XYZ file of C-alpha atoms in Angstrom:
308
model
C 4.511 -16.870 18.881
C 3.031 -13.166 19.257
C 5.539 -11.053 17.317
C 5.778 -7.231 17.982
C 8.045 -4.454 16.969
C 11.306 -6.306 19.272
C 11.353 -8.510 16.675
C 12.140 -6.473 13.827
C 15.705 -7.251 12.737
C 18.544 -4.500 13.179
C 18.276 -2.648 10.088
C 21.425 -0.211 10.288
C 22.559 0.691 6.248
C 19.081 -0.179 4.438
C 16.770 2.163 2.885
C 13.213 2.062 3.379
C 10.613 3.792 1.195
C 7.324 4.135 2.675
C 4.373 5.495 0.635
C 1.578 7.413 2.368
C 2.987 8.315 5.769
C 1.200 11.408 6.589
C -1.634 8.819 7.883
C -1.440 6.631 10.825
C -0.600 3.209 9.434
C 2.190 4.680 6.919
C 3.497 6.994 10.064
C 4.165 4.061 12.578
C 5.546 1.910 9.953
C 8.218 4.484 9.019
C 8.624 5.373 12.434
C 9.279 1.772 13.543
C 11.494 1.060 10.333
C 13.368 4.043 11.300
C 13.530 2.927 14.899
C 15.541 -0.448 13.946
C 18.071 1.637 12.234
C 16.771 2.058 8.227
C 17.077 5.252 6.354
C 13.780 6.476 5.400
C 12.465 7.969 2.141
C 8.697 8.718 2.896
C 6.036 10.014 0.323
C 3.277 12.223 0.499
C 1.252 14.995 -1.896
C 0.818 17.250 0.673
C 3.785 19.547 1.836
C 2.031 20.597 5.177
C 0.919 17.599 6.155
C 4.387 16.079 5.341
C 6.351 18.339 7.335
C 3.612 17.771 10.282
C 5.439 14.369 9.711
C 8.849 15.049 9.866
C 7.852 16.858 12.997
C 6.958 13.966 14.592
C 9.348 11.986 13.190
C 11.686 13.694 14.759
C 10.368 14.083 18.159
C 9.852 10.217 18.405
C 13.340 9.761 17.261
C 15.760 12.918 16.821
C 18.342 11.219 15.166
C 16.380 10.048 12.195
C 17.544 9.884 9.014
C 14.627 10.619 6.966
C 13.758 12.651 3.896
C 9.826 13.675 1.662
C 9.454 12.478 -1.253
C 6.455 14.604 -2.780
C 4.615 11.820 -4.938
C 0.620 11.818 -6.206
C -0.173 8.438 -7.262
C -3.469 9.874 -9.032
C -0.832 11.276 -11.471
C 1.536 9.038 -13.842
C 3.520 11.744 -15.141
C 4.291 12.559 -11.511
C 4.749 9.025 -10.656
C 7.279 9.186 -13.509
C 9.152 11.923 -11.800
C 9.022 10.845 -8.309
C 10.867 7.547 -9.526
C 13.170 9.631 -11.326
C 13.852 11.897 -8.137
C 14.124 8.638 -6.106
C 17.046 7.590 -8.347
C 18.978 10.411 -8.458
C 19.025 10.671 -4.392
C 19.651 6.390 -4.200
C 21.208 3.715 -6.244
C 19.944 1.145 -3.536
C 16.181 0.552 -1.692
C 15.961 -2.635 0.521
C 12.444 -2.116 1.831
C 9.613 -0.315 -0.549
C 6.065 -0.261 1.713
C 2.964 0.406 -0.529
C 0.981 2.039 1.925
C -0.719 5.243 0.370
C -4.559 4.416 -0.576
C -7.714 6.433 -0.278
C -11.079 5.222 0.684
C -14.910 5.372 -0.609
C -14.515 9.392 -2.140
C -17.715 10.507 -4.268
C -16.726 9.320 -8.029
C -13.840 11.330 -9.795
C -11.000 10.363 -11.732
C -7.058 10.384 -12.076
C -5.124 12.835 -14.201
C -4.854 10.148 -16.603
C -8.632 9.321 -16.414
C -9.080 6.281 -14.193
C -11.706 5.698 -11.186
C -9.774 7.547 -8.600
C -9.710 4.612 -6.296
C -8.254 1.778 -8.338
C -6.209 4.663 -10.104
C -4.277 5.403 -6.874
C -4.762 2.556 -4.944
C -3.791 0.115 -7.635
C -2.298 2.108 -10.956
C -0.577 4.690 -9.397
C 1.542 1.787 -7.156
C 2.085 -0.762 -9.935
C 3.640 1.737 -12.069
C 5.250 3.525 -9.218
C 6.685 -0.058 -8.147
C 7.504 -1.216 -11.839
C 9.473 2.623 -11.814
C 11.223 2.082 -9.141
C 11.818 -1.701 -9.645
C 15.785 -0.970 -11.055
C 16.377 0.295 -7.581
C 15.820 -2.463 -5.692
C 18.721 -4.453 -3.775
C 18.607 -8.004 -5.353
C 17.181 -8.953 -1.305
C 15.175 -6.202 -1.307
C 11.522 -6.671 0.437
C 8.140 -5.409 -1.289
C 4.910 -4.697 0.968
C 1.447 -4.160 -0.654
C -1.085 -3.256 1.531
C -4.544 -4.061 1.386
C -7.612 -4.640 3.171
C -10.217 -6.782 4.870
C -12.375 -4.927 1.970
C -11.138 -7.719 -0.298
C -13.338 -10.404 1.191
C -15.756 -8.187 -0.188
C -14.606 -8.029 -4.320
C -16.203 -10.603 -6.412
C -13.824 -10.285 -9.136
C -11.785 -7.251 -10.880
C -13.323 -5.181 -12.985
C -10.974 -4.800 -15.886
C -13.012 -2.104 -17.539
C -12.079 0.466 -15.038
C -8.634 0.061 -16.547
C -9.529 1.834 -19.686
C -11.211 4.819 -20.892
C -14.592 3.110 -21.824
C -14.698 1.692 -18.247
C -14.565 5.198 -16.741
C -18.908 6.216 -17.489
C -19.605 2.427 -15.551
C -21.706 3.081 -12.803
C -19.815 4.005 -9.665
C -20.415 1.964 -6.906
C -17.943 3.489 -4.097
C -17.265 0.227 -1.400
C -17.283 -2.088 -4.436
C -14.733 0.174 -5.991
C -13.194 0.327 -3.149
C -12.757 -3.560 -2.681
C -11.862 -4.334 -6.191
C -9.046 -2.119 -5.446
C -7.789 -3.678 -2.696
C -8.357 -7.044 -4.329
C -5.837 -5.506 -6.667
C -3.332 -4.772 -4.748
C -3.391 -8.363 -2.908
C -3.797 -9.957 -6.153
C -0.576 -8.213 -7.264
C 1.641 -9.012 -4.463
C 0.859 -12.536 -5.023
C 1.347 -12.558 -8.905
C 4.808 -10.611 -8.288
C 5.705 -13.197 -5.730
C 4.866 -15.943 -8.925
C 7.048 -14.220 -11.087
C 9.898 -13.681 -8.937
C 10.525 -17.041 -8.151
C 10.039 -18.380 -11.718
C 12.362 -15.797 -12.565
C 14.841 -17.262 -9.480
C 14.756 -13.402 -7.870
C 15.312 -12.990 -4.462
C 13.499 -10.322 -4.152
C 10.253 -10.846 -1.360
C 6.841 -9.844 -1.926
C 4.374 -9.903 0.791
C 1.712 -8.415 1.394
C -0.539 -7.068 4.648
C -3.813 -5.610 5.954
C -4.136 -3.329 8.952
C -7.344 -5.069 10.315
C -9.927 -2.751 11.812
C -7.781 -0.046 12.973
C -8.303 3.808 13.631
C -7.030 6.462 10.919
C -7.963 9.687 9.248
C -8.934 7.178 6.227
C -12.443 6.582 7.818
C -13.066 9.797 8.140
C -11.671 11.656 5.565
C -12.813 9.339 2.782
C -16.347 9.116 3.996
C -15.674 13.052 4.392
C -14.765 13.358 1.073
C -18.609 12.718 0.484
C -20.194 14.076 3.842
C -18.140 15.701 6.843
C -20.621 15.097 9.262
C -20.829 11.354 8.513
C -16.935 11.268 7.997
C -16.890 12.220 11.920
C -19.346 9.865 13.236
C -17.923 7.092 11.556
C -14.609 7.845 13.294
C -15.907 8.308 16.619
C -17.803 5.012 15.976
C -14.777 3.105 14.654
C -12.762 4.368 17.637
C -15.001 1.968 20.064
C -14.403 -1.280 18.370
C -11.106 -0.901 16.199
C -6.786 -0.999 17.751
C -4.876 1.622 17.168
C -3.123 2.774 14.453
C 0.367 1.319 15.850
C -1.408 -1.984 16.038
C -2.845 -1.481 12.517
C 1.129 -1.240 11.379
C 2.296 -4.528 13.095
C 1.512 -6.903 10.203
C 2.653 -4.094 7.285
C 5.463 -4.208 9.415
C 5.950 -7.646 10.218
C 5.806 -8.283 5.990
C 8.830 -6.227 5.569
C 10.987 -7.706 8.341
C 10.343 -10.847 9.135
C 13.010 -13.316 7.756
C 10.741 -16.220 8.087
C 8.573 -15.386 5.041
C 10.165 -16.084 1.470
C 7.060 -14.394 -0.263
C 3.433 -14.612 -1.095
C 2.756 -14.355 2.604
C -0.685 -12.443 3.276
C -0.289 -10.536 6.973
C -3.337 -9.487 9.502
C -4.273 -9.297 12.708
C -5.049 -12.772 14.322
C -8.148 -12.069 16.667
C -12.070 -11.028 15.880
C -12.097 -11.913 12.323
C -8.771 -10.322 11.504
C -9.939 -6.937 12.852
C -7.305 -6.878 15.755
C -4.507 -8.624 17.628
C -0.835 -9.557 16.591
C 0.003 -10.457 13.335
C -0.191 -13.443 11.307
C -0.471 -15.277 8.301
C -3.971 -13.929 6.961
C -6.955 -15.747 4.958
C -7.597 -14.506 1.040
C -10.771 -15.112 -1.205
C -10.608 -17.537 -3.987
C -10.486 -14.462 -6.337
C -6.925 -13.147 -4.774
C -5.427 -16.643 -5.024
C -6.918 -16.651 -9.231
C -3.463 -16.756 -11.252
C -5.495 -16.136 -14.299
C -7.458 -12.664 -13.016
C -3.933 -12.251 -11.736
C -2.291 -12.485 -15.391
C -4.971 -10.610 -16.235
C -4.774 -7.422 -14.649
C -1.117 -7.620 -14.779
C -1.545 -7.340 -18.327
C -4.388 -4.648 -18.345
C -2.180 -2.611 -16.092
C 0.643 -2.218 -18.166
C -1.501 -1.404 -21.221
C -3.053 1.161 -19.481
C 0.111 2.786 -17.998
C 2.311 2.280 -20.668
C 4.545 0.690 -18.347
C 6.513 -2.661 -19.194
C 7.351 -3.896 -15.629
C 9.581 -6.548 -15.807
C 10.729 -8.813 -12.748
């Protein structure tokens, strides 16, 4: 049976936190959670874009309960500051959607020396989730947003989580694919640890298929603005809307039949578009030893211990 935003249950009295709302997927994820009654905390790096996003949300939902939290996932000190600020505002989070991400930039590093894609998409979100953890309700939901690109990753080079790994040959698409595999691996390992500990928190993952967002344009544009525009225009012919691309995240975050470990994506055309359903994943995503190694390496890299 097809799933739509009409199937989102009443979220009145809950608090949802969504990272990266200045792009299309994050905006539509936040919008529909708020439409169902959730109070919103949305994160952004860019204050101007954050203000624009707030204006759009209030245009759609004049009475929306929304606040902005400044967060730079590429800076672990800022992640720590943001989690402390969130804790000063709220003592309960019911839905955490880790949506923010970057795509195929030229080689660069985070404030802490990690390659930018693995450092932002995985390392930053790992440290963020670990430090937000004490605020999560007993029955909270955590959604990690991955990508079809994870299908291209042949494992994860854990050297990218060490200082000596930084000078390795940089292949932007490989690094992006590994970072999105890391998102999925993390979500599944978190689910296993939660179930082993007898916790009711639900960890799921989602991917948007091939959705029209600024990510294709801005990611490529970091190396070539003209090519970024061309990619976005070509994408418009083959992709689905950002609103449709947000449906897998929304279902992962709200479907009461999901009990953890689900990976949700579009149903049609090889997972590129369509209604949100359980999606396929690679053997690397299901590799429990790789997930344990990734978890341990990320704890060591960040200095953040993540106990569920």
